[in-house]
Each structure stands twice: as structure tokens, then as C-alpha cells.
Short mmCIF file of C-alpha atoms in Angstrom, two decimals:
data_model
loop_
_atom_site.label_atom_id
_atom_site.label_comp_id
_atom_site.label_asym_id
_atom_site.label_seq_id
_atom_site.Cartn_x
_atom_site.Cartn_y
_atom_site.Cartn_z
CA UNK W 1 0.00 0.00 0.00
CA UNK W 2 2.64 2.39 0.85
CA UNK W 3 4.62 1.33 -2.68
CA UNK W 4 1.62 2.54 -4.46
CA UNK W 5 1.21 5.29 -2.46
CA UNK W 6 4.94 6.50 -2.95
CA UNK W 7 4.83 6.10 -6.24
CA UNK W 8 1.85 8.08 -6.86
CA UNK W 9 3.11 10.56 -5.38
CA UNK W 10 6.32 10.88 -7.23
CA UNK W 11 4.00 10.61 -10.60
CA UNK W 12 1.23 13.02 -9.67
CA UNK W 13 4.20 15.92 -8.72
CA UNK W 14 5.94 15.19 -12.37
CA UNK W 15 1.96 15.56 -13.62
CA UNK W 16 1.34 18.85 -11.68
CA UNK W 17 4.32 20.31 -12.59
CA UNK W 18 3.24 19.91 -16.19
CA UNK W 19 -0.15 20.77 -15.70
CA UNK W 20 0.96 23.84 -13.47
CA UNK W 21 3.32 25.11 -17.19
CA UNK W 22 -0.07 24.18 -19.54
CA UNK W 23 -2.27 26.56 -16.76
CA UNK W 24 0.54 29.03 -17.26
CA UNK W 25 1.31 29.09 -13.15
CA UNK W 26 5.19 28.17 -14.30
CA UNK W 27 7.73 28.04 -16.67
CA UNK W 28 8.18 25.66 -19.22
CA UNK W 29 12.17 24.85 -17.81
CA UNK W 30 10.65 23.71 -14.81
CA UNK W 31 8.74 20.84 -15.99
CA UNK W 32 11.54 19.92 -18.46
CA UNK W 33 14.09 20.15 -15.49
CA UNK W 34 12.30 18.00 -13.20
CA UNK W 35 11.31 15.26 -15.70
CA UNK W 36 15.06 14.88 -16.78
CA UNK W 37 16.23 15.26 -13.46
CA UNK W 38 14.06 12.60 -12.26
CA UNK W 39 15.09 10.07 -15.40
CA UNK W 40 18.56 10.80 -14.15
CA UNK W 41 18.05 9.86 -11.14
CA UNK W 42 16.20 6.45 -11.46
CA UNK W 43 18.59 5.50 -13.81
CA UNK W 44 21.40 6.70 -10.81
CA UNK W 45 19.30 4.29 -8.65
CA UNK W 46 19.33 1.37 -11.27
CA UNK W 47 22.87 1.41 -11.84
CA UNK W 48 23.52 1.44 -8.28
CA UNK W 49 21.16 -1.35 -7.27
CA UNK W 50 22.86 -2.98 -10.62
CA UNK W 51 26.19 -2.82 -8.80
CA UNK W 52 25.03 -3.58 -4.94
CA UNK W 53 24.05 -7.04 -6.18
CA UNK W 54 27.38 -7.42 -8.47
CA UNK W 55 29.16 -6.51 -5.08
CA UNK W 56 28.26 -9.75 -3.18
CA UNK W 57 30.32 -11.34 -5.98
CA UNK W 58 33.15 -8.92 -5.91
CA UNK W 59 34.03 -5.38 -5.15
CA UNK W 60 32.91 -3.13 -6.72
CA UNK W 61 32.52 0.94 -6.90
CA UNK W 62 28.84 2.02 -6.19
CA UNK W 63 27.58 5.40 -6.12
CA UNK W 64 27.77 7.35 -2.71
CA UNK W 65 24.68 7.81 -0.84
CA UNK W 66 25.75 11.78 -0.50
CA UNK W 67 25.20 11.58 -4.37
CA UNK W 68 21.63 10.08 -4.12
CA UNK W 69 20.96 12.76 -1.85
CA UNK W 70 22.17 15.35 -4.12
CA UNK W 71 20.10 14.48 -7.07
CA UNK W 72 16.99 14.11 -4.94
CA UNK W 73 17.75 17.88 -3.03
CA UNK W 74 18.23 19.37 -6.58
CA UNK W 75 15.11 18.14 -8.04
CA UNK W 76 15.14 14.44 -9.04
CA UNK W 77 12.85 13.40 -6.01
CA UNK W 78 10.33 11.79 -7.76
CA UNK W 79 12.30 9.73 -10.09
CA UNK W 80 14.51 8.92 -6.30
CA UNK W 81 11.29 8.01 -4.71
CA UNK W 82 9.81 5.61 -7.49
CA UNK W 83 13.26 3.54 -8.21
CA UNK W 84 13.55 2.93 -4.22
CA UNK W 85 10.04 1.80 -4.19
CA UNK W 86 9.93 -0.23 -7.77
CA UNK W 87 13.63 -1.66 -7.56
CA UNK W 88 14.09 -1.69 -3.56
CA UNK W 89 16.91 0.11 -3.72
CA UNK W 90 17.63 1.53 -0.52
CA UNK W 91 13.99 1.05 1.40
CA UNK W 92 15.43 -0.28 4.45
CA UNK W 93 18.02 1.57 5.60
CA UNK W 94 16.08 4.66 7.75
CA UNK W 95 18.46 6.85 7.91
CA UNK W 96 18.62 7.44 3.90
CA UNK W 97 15.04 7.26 3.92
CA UNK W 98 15.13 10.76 6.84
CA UNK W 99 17.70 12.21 4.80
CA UNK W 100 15.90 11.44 1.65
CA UNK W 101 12.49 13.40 2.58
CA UNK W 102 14.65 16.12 3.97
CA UNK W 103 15.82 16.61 0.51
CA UNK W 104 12.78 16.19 -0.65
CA UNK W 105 11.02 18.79 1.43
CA UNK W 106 13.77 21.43 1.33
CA UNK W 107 13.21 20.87 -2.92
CA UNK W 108 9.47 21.76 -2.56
CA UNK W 109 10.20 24.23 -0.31
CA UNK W 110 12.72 26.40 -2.80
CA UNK W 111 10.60 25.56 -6.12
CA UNK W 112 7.85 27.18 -4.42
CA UNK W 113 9.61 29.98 -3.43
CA UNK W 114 11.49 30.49 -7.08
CA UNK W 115 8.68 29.98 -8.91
CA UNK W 116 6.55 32.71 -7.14
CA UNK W 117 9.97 34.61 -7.26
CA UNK W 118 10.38 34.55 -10.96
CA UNK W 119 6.68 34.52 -11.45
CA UNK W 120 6.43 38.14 -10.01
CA UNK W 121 9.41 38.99 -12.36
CA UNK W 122 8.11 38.62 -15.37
#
């Protein structure tokens, strides 16, 4: 239930953010950014879950959690939050998940406050 819910989540925000540029509330860049950042970063999360079960095996070089983080705090939240639900990536370990919202919530937080910004700009 919570998968689902997660997920939707992720989707509905990648929706809104295009329906927010077709109602003329944003800019088109911000759709565009957060769609690509979000493809970046399940494919970030694929390639690492790709490697965590190659490491069992033998060692190898995965990407740093600090760089998940990053991703997720500069905009690719949703595509974060969907790979850890759909490939499992990650959905254990509670501190990443604290971190992870943090990021996520601190991202909300500044895209609301830029878009009004450069709303009033223009």
C-alpha cells in the first residue's frame, strides 16, 4: 500500500508540474528540469542497485549515498522516490530514507519559493 502510495506521489508531482506550465502558473524549464532530473536519477538508482548485487560477488565501486541525496535535493525526487520503491533500492536503511524526505522537502520548499519569485518577475 505504501509502494503505491509513494509512487503516486512521485507521478502526480511530475503531472502537476506539467499541468501547473499548460495553466501558465510556471515556466516551461521547470517541468523539463524535473522530468530529466528525475530520469537521471532512477537510472542513478538502477545502476547502483545494478552494482550492490554485483558486489556480493566482488568489489565493486557504487555510487555514494551523498550523491543520491544530491540528485533528490536538486530536483530528481520523484524519479529517487519511485526507483527505491519499484527496484528496492535503498527502502530499508532509515536513515537514507530521513535524509531522503529532507531533501525532498527542502526541494518543494525552494521551487515554491522560485517559482513565485520569478513569477512576479516577469
Amino acid at each position: 500500500m505504501i509502494k503505491k502510495t509513494l509512487i503516486t506521489i512521485a507521478s502526480l508531482f511530475i503531472i502537476f508540474t506539467w499541468l501547473a506550465y499548460t495553466l501558465n502558473y510556471t515556466l516551461i524549464y521547470v517541468p523539463i528540469y524535473i522530468s530529466i532530473l528525475s530520469a537521471l536519477s532512477f537510472l542513478v538508482y538502477a545502476w547502483d542497485k545494478r552494482k550492490a548485487k554485483q558486489s556480493v560477488y566482488k568489489k565493486v565501486n557504487r555510487t555514494p549515498e551523498r550523491t543520491l541525496h544530491l540528485i533528490a535535493l536538486l530536483g530528481g525526487w520523484p524519479g529517487a522516490l519511485i526507483a527505491q520503491q519499484l527496484l528496492r533500492h535503498k527502502s530499508q536503511k532509515k536513515r537514507f530514507i530521513i535524509v531522503l524526505w529532507l531533501c525532498i522537502l527542502i526541494n518543494i520548499c525552494i521551487l515554491g519559493y522560485a517559482n513565485h519569485y520569478f513569477k512576479t518577475l516577469l
